[in-house]
Structure formats: structure tokens, C-alpha cells
């Protein structure tokens, strides 16, 4: 069975996932994560895939939030003092995706960041894009899909208004 690679992420109206310095303080304007289906989503994923920058940002937030899930960090450098269950992986995302599939992972959360999402999209391995679209324009910052991201088409599965003017949007990648 093919592994499903699913991105569940918050994004600003101008397509930013973080401020230029990596700060995500603007996420506080979002309603509770349950409004965006996060608890049900998280219960269904059996692994998490993230880039090095996202890993470092999550580490700066305090206690490791994913002790019960295997986490794979795409990086070419070691991860000193990494929490249990965190494994660095180097190489092309096609190779990494195939390795996770071979290990039996069936639903993988592609947490980010933008460069990893660009690579996954280019490799044809980003299957679902689920977003909490927040009503703020950051003006600059880290893009959901940075320059060089190839064209890809998605079909709208659902779009639901949430508190504070946010939207919960789910897209499925078209083959």
C-alpha cells in the first residue's frame, strides 16, 4: 500500500508559514487546534517528516511535543542531543519517502518547512495539503512554497470557516 504524505500546516493570507526570523507568534490568533481537525489528524499519522529548520524551531519551543511518534528529520548534519524517536535522514526526498514506505509507515505528516514541501511537491510525494489559513498578511517571511516550486494541481476536498475569520482548507493532489 502506498504511503500517504500529508501536510497539515498554518499559513497566512500571503502564503507565509513563519516570519522572516522563524517566529510563529502570529499563530496565537488561530482558534483551538481542534477547530482544524488536528487531534484526529495527529491520531492517524504514524510518523512525522520535517526539515532541519522546522526541527530546530520545534526544539526552541520547549518540551519535545512528539514523544509517541517517530520523527524523521531531513538533514545532512548530525542532530546532537536529539529526543528519543528522532532520526536524521539524508538524501533525496524520493529516497527518503521510499525508505519510510519500506519501513511500513502508511500516513506521514510532512510538517515543513517550505523547502521540504517544495522538494516533496517536486518529487510528486505530497498527497494532501491541509491548511489553517489565518486572516493576517505578514508581508515577508518563510513561504509555504518557496521560489523554484514546480506547478502542481490540487482538488478541493473541503473549506470550512473557523473562529476569528480563519479557514480550514483541505486539498488532494491530482495525479
PDB file of C-alpha atoms in Angstrom:
ATOM      1  CA  UNK A   1       0.000   0.000   0.000  1.00  0.00           C
ATOM      2  CA  UNK A   2       1.303   3.450  -0.932  1.00  0.00           C
ATOM      3  CA  UNK A   3       2.258   5.768   1.900  1.00  0.00           C
ATOM      4  CA  UNK A   4       0.195   8.956   2.144  1.00  0.00           C
ATOM      5  CA  UNK A   5       2.267  12.103   2.712  1.00  0.00           C
ATOM      6  CA  UNK A   6       0.003  14.712   4.316  1.00  0.00           C
ATOM      7  CA  UNK A   7       0.940  18.287   5.178  1.00  0.00           C
ATOM      8  CA  UNK A   8      -1.123  19.889   7.965  1.00  0.00           C
ATOM      9  CA  UNK A   9       0.085  23.454   8.435  1.00  0.00           C
ATOM     10  CA  UNK A  10      -0.930  27.014   9.297  1.00  0.00           C
ATOM     11  CA  UNK A  11      -0.431  29.689   6.658  1.00  0.00           C
ATOM     12  CA  UNK A  12      -1.008  33.438   6.406  1.00  0.00           C
ATOM     13  CA  UNK A  13      -3.093  35.019   3.651  1.00  0.00           C
ATOM     14  CA  UNK A  14       0.125  35.825   1.790  1.00  0.00           C
ATOM     15  CA  UNK A  15       1.348  32.239   1.959  1.00  0.00           C
ATOM     16  CA  UNK A  16       3.816  32.513   4.853  1.00  0.00           C
ATOM     17  CA  UNK A  17       4.375  29.772   7.414  1.00  0.00           C
ATOM     18  CA  UNK A  18       6.650  31.846   9.674  1.00  0.00           C
ATOM     19  CA  UNK A  19       8.093  35.324   9.999  1.00  0.00           C
ATOM     20  CA  UNK A  20      11.489  36.005   8.393  1.00  0.00           C
ATOM     21  CA  UNK A  21      13.203  35.156  11.698  1.00  0.00           C
ATOM     22  CA  UNK A  22      11.227  31.907  12.001  1.00  0.00           C
ATOM     23  CA  UNK A  23       8.849  33.269  14.644  1.00  0.00           C
ATOM     24  CA  UNK A  24       5.314  31.905  14.640  1.00  0.00           C
ATOM     25  CA  UNK A  25       3.805  34.193  17.295  1.00  0.00           C
ATOM     26  CA  UNK A  26       1.031  35.131  14.842  1.00  0.00           C
ATOM     27  CA  UNK A  27      -0.363  31.594  15.168  1.00  0.00           C
ATOM     28  CA  UNK A  28      -1.837  32.646  18.512  1.00  0.00           C
ATOM     29  CA  UNK A  29      -4.696  34.266  16.584  1.00  0.00           C
ATOM     30  CA  UNK A  30      -5.868  30.833  15.431  1.00  0.00           C
ATOM     31  CA  UNK A  31      -8.671  29.138  17.257  1.00  0.00           C
ATOM     32  CA  UNK A  32      -8.057  25.905  19.140  1.00  0.00           C
ATOM     33  CA  UNK A  33      -6.259  23.201  17.106  1.00  0.00           C
ATOM     34  CA  UNK A  34      -9.391  21.038  17.375  1.00  0.00           C
ATOM     35  CA  UNK A  35     -11.153  23.515  15.058  1.00  0.00           C
ATOM     36  CA  UNK A  36      -8.720  22.482  12.348  1.00  0.00           C
ATOM     37  CA  UNK A  37      -9.043  18.743  12.915  1.00  0.00           C
ATOM     38  CA  UNK A  38      -5.569  18.466  14.358  1.00  0.00           C
ATOM     39  CA  UNK A  39      -6.250  15.914  17.117  1.00  0.00           C
ATOM     40  CA  UNK A  40      -7.927  13.469  14.731  1.00  0.00           C
ATOM     41  CA  UNK A  41      -5.231  14.052  12.111  1.00  0.00           C
ATOM     42  CA  UNK A  42      -2.406  13.522  14.618  1.00  0.00           C
ATOM     43  CA  UNK A  43      -4.002  10.317  15.901  1.00  0.00           C
ATOM     44  CA  UNK A  44      -3.971   8.904  12.358  1.00  0.00           C
ATOM     45  CA  UNK A  45      -0.362   9.660  11.391  1.00  0.00           C
ATOM     46  CA  UNK A  46       2.240   7.057  12.200  1.00  0.00           C
ATOM     47  CA  UNK A  47       5.351   9.167  11.524  1.00  0.00           C
ATOM     48  CA  UNK A  48       6.432  12.784  11.142  1.00  0.00           C
ATOM     49  CA  UNK A  49       8.794  14.143   8.493  1.00  0.00           C
ATOM     50  CA  UNK A  50      10.334  17.593   8.857  1.00  0.00           C
ATOM     51  CA  UNK A  51      13.233  19.667   7.613  1.00  0.00           C
ATOM     52  CA  UNK A  52      16.145  20.723   9.774  1.00  0.00           C
ATOM     53  CA  UNK A  53      14.885  24.301  10.210  1.00  0.00           C
ATOM     54  CA  UNK A  54      11.482  23.102  11.395  1.00  0.00           C
ATOM     55  CA  UNK A  55      13.138  20.642  13.773  1.00  0.00           C
ATOM     56  CA  UNK A  56      15.254  23.417  15.299  1.00  0.00           C
ATOM     57  CA  UNK A  57      12.210  25.715  15.601  1.00  0.00           C
ATOM     58  CA  UNK A  58      10.214  22.985  17.383  1.00  0.00           C
ATOM     59  CA  UNK A  59      13.149  22.320  19.741  1.00  0.00           C
ATOM     60  CA  UNK A  60      13.284  26.016  20.683  1.00  0.00           C
ATOM     61  CA  UNK A  61       9.616  25.902  21.754  1.00  0.00           C
ATOM     62  CA  UNK A  62      10.370  23.821  24.837  1.00  0.00           C
ATOM     63  CA  UNK A  63       9.457  20.225  25.642  1.00  0.00           C
ATOM     64  CA  UNK A  64       9.502  17.860  22.662  1.00  0.00           C
ATOM     65  CA  UNK A  65       5.842  17.619  21.573  1.00  0.00           C
ATOM     66  CA  UNK A  66       6.029  14.274  19.725  1.00  0.00           C
ATOM     67  CA  UNK A  67       7.353  11.662  22.176  1.00  0.00           C
ATOM     68  CA  UNK A  68       4.958   8.953  20.946  1.00  0.00           C
ATOM     69  CA  UNK A  69       5.682   9.268  17.196  1.00  0.00           C
ATOM     70  CA  UNK A  70       8.815   8.504  15.196  1.00  0.00           C
ATOM     71  CA  UNK A  71      10.182  11.744  13.752  1.00  0.00           C
ATOM     72  CA  UNK A  72      12.451  11.839  10.714  1.00  0.00           C
ATOM     73  CA  UNK A  73      14.480  14.991  10.086  1.00  0.00           C
ATOM     74  CA  UNK A  74      15.785  15.644   6.587  1.00  0.00           C
ATOM     75  CA  UNK A  75      19.324  16.911   7.150  1.00  0.00           C
ATOM     76  CA  UNK A  76      22.904  16.308   6.112  1.00  0.00           C
ATOM     77  CA  UNK A  77      24.204  17.099   9.600  1.00  0.00           C
ATOM     78  CA  UNK A  78      24.036  15.240  12.887  1.00  0.00           C
ATOM     79  CA  UNK A  79      21.336  16.081  15.416  1.00  0.00           C
ATOM     80  CA  UNK A  80      23.140  16.290  18.752  1.00  0.00           C
ATOM     81  CA  UNK A  81      21.064  15.717  21.874  1.00  0.00           C
ATOM     82  CA  UNK A  82      18.042  14.682  19.842  1.00  0.00           C
ATOM     83  CA  UNK A  83      14.991  13.381  21.692  1.00  0.00           C
ATOM     84  CA  UNK A  84      14.230   9.643  21.649  1.00  0.00           C
ATOM     85  CA  UNK A  85      12.473   8.611  18.460  1.00  0.00           C
ATOM     86  CA  UNK A  86      14.110  11.317  16.318  1.00  0.00           C
ATOM     87  CA  UNK A  87      16.218  10.092  13.410  1.00  0.00           C
ATOM     88  CA  UNK A  88      18.171  12.167  10.892  1.00  0.00           C
ATOM     89  CA  UNK A  89      17.795  11.152   7.240  1.00  0.00           C
ATOM     90  CA  UNK A  90      19.936  12.433   4.367  1.00  0.00           C
ATOM     91  CA  UNK A  91      19.391  12.128   0.655  1.00  0.00           C
ATOM     92  CA  UNK A  92      16.822  12.894  -1.984  1.00  0.00           C
ATOM     93  CA  UNK A  93      13.239  13.069  -0.756  1.00  0.00           C
ATOM     94  CA  UNK A  94      12.281  10.347  -3.232  1.00  0.00           C
ATOM     95  CA  UNK A  95      14.730   8.021  -1.479  1.00  0.00           C
ATOM     96  CA  UNK A  96      13.550   9.140   1.961  1.00  0.00           C
ATOM     97  CA  UNK A  97       9.874   8.671   1.022  1.00  0.00           C
ATOM     98  CA  UNK A  98      10.640   5.182  -0.310  1.00  0.00           C
ATOM     99  CA  UNK A  99      12.517   4.341   2.900  1.00  0.00           C
ATOM    100  CA  UNK A 100       9.577   5.406   5.083  1.00  0.00           C
ATOM    101  CA  UNK A 101       7.263   3.357   2.881  1.00  0.00           C
ATOM    102  CA  UNK A 102       9.577   0.336   3.196  1.00  0.00           C
ATOM    103  CA  UNK A 103       9.530   0.723   6.993  1.00  0.00           C
ATOM    104  CA  UNK A 104       5.765   0.312   6.901  1.00  0.00           C
ATOM    105  CA  UNK A 105       4.688   3.890   7.577  1.00  0.00           C
ATOM    106  CA  UNK A 106       1.314   4.455   5.923  1.00  0.00           C
ATOM    107  CA  UNK A 107       0.443   8.045   6.814  1.00  0.00           C
ATOM    108  CA  UNK A 108       3.238  10.558   7.293  1.00  0.00           C
ATOM    109  CA  UNK A 109       2.794  14.133   8.449  1.00  0.00           C
ATOM    110  CA  UNK A 110       5.051  16.384   6.400  1.00  0.00           C
ATOM    111  CA  UNK A 111       5.332  19.153   8.965  1.00  0.00           C
ATOM    112  CA  UNK A 112       7.533  21.503   6.954  1.00  0.00           C
ATOM    113  CA  UNK A 113       9.302  23.676   6.302  1.00  0.00           C
ATOM    114  CA  UNK A 114       8.915  25.300   2.956  1.00  0.00           C
ATOM    115  CA  UNK A 115      11.993  23.787   1.329  1.00  0.00           C
ATOM    116  CA  UNK A 116      10.975  20.247   2.295  1.00  0.00           C
ATOM    117  CA  UNK A 117       7.462  20.922   0.991  1.00  0.00           C
ATOM    118  CA  UNK A 118       8.940  22.194  -2.287  1.00  0.00           C
ATOM    119  CA  UNK A 119      11.041  19.040  -2.622  1.00  0.00           C
ATOM    120  CA  UNK A 120       8.118  16.747  -1.779  1.00  0.00           C
ATOM    121  CA  UNK A 121       5.916  18.514  -4.305  1.00  0.00           C
ATOM    122  CA  UNK A 122       8.629  18.330  -6.990  1.00  0.00           C
ATOM    123  CA  UNK A 123       9.016  14.605  -6.302  1.00  0.00           C
ATOM    124  CA  UNK A 124       5.257  14.049  -6.601  1.00  0.00           C
ATOM    125  CA  UNK A 125       5.096  12.813  -2.998  1.00  0.00           C
ATOM    126  CA  UNK A 126       2.895  15.463  -1.354  1.00  0.00           C
ATOM    127  CA  UNK A 127      -0.575  13.903  -1.437  1.00  0.00           C
ATOM    128  CA  UNK A 128      -2.697  16.089   0.847  1.00  0.00           C
ATOM    129  CA  UNK A 129      -2.342  19.757   1.745  1.00  0.00           C
ATOM    130  CA  UNK A 130      -4.390  20.687   4.819  1.00  0.00           C
ATOM    131  CA  UNK A 131      -4.156  24.276   5.966  1.00  0.00           C
ATOM    132  CA  UNK A 132      -5.348  26.584   8.677  1.00  0.00           C
ATOM    133  CA  UNK A 133      -5.483  29.810   6.660  1.00  0.00           C
ATOM    134  CA  UNK A 134      -5.267  32.694   9.113  1.00  0.00           C
ATOM    135  CA  UNK A 135      -6.524  36.212   8.297  1.00  0.00           C
ATOM    136  CA  UNK A 136      -3.193  38.013   8.503  1.00  0.00           C
ATOM    137  CA  UNK A 137      -0.744  39.300   5.902  1.00  0.00           C
ATOM    138  CA  UNK A 138       2.819  39.016   7.194  1.00  0.00           C
ATOM    139  CA  UNK A 139       4.385  40.833   4.239  1.00  0.00           C
ATOM    140  CA  UNK A 140       7.577  38.827   4.433  1.00  0.00           C
ATOM    141  CA  UNK A 141       8.750  35.596   5.946  1.00  0.00           C
ATOM    142  CA  UNK A 142       9.168  31.932   5.149  1.00  0.00           C
ATOM    143  CA  UNK A 143       6.951  30.903   2.256  1.00  0.00           C
ATOM    144  CA  UNK A 144       4.811  27.789   2.260  1.00  0.00           C
ATOM    145  CA  UNK A 145       6.247  27.028  -1.172  1.00  0.00           C
ATOM    146  CA  UNK A 146       9.485  28.942  -1.888  1.00  0.00           C
ATOM    147  CA  UNK A 147      10.820  30.037  -5.274  1.00  0.00           C
ATOM    148  CA  UNK A 148      11.538  27.111  -7.545  1.00  0.00           C
ATOM    149  CA  UNK A 149       8.477  25.125  -6.522  1.00  0.00           C
ATOM    150  CA  UNK A 150       7.067  23.386  -9.594  1.00  0.00           C
ATOM    151  CA  UNK A 151       3.476  23.736 -10.701  1.00  0.00           C
ATOM    152  CA  UNK A 152       1.107  21.208  -9.148  1.00  0.00           C
ATOM    153  CA  UNK A 153      -2.661  20.902  -9.230  1.00  0.00           C
ATOM    154  CA  UNK A 154      -4.927  20.071  -6.328  1.00  0.00           C
ATOM    155  CA  UNK A 155      -8.635  19.347  -5.933  1.00  0.00           C
ATOM    156  CA  UNK A 156     -10.553  20.999  -3.118  1.00  0.00           C
ATOM    157  CA  UNK A 157     -11.876  18.426  -0.645  1.00  0.00           C
ATOM    158  CA  UNK A 158     -13.295  20.908   1.853  1.00  0.00           C
ATOM    159  CA  UNK A 159     -13.196  24.511   3.029  1.00  0.00           C
ATOM    160  CA  UNK A 160     -14.737  25.330   6.397  1.00  0.00           C
ATOM    161  CA  UNK A 161     -14.888  28.738   8.130  1.00  0.00           C
ATOM    162  CA  UNK A 162     -13.474  28.750  11.661  1.00  0.00           C
ATOM    163  CA  UNK A 163     -13.376  31.236  14.526  1.00  0.00           C
ATOM    164  CA  UNK A 164     -11.638  34.552  14.056  1.00  0.00           C
ATOM    165  CA  UNK A 165     -12.104  34.508  10.286  1.00  0.00           C
ATOM    166  CA  UNK A 166      -9.770  31.572   9.695  1.00  0.00           C
ATOM    167  CA  UNK A 167     -10.423  28.815   7.163  1.00  0.00           C
ATOM    168  CA  UNK A 168      -9.761  25.088   7.409  1.00  0.00           C
ATOM    169  CA  UNK A 169      -8.922  24.005   3.862  1.00  0.00           C
ATOM    170  CA  UNK A 170      -8.062  20.513   2.592  1.00  0.00           C
ATOM    171  CA  UNK A 171      -6.737  19.815  -0.902  1.00  0.00           C
ATOM    172  CA  UNK A 172      -5.905  16.479  -2.535  1.00  0.00           C
ATOM    173  CA  UNK A 173      -3.141  16.351  -5.121  1.00  0.00           C
ATOM    174  CA  UNK A 174      -4.304  15.474  -8.606  1.00  0.00           C
ATOM    175  CA  UNK A 175      -2.226  12.798 -10.304  1.00  0.00           C
TER     176      UNK A 175
END
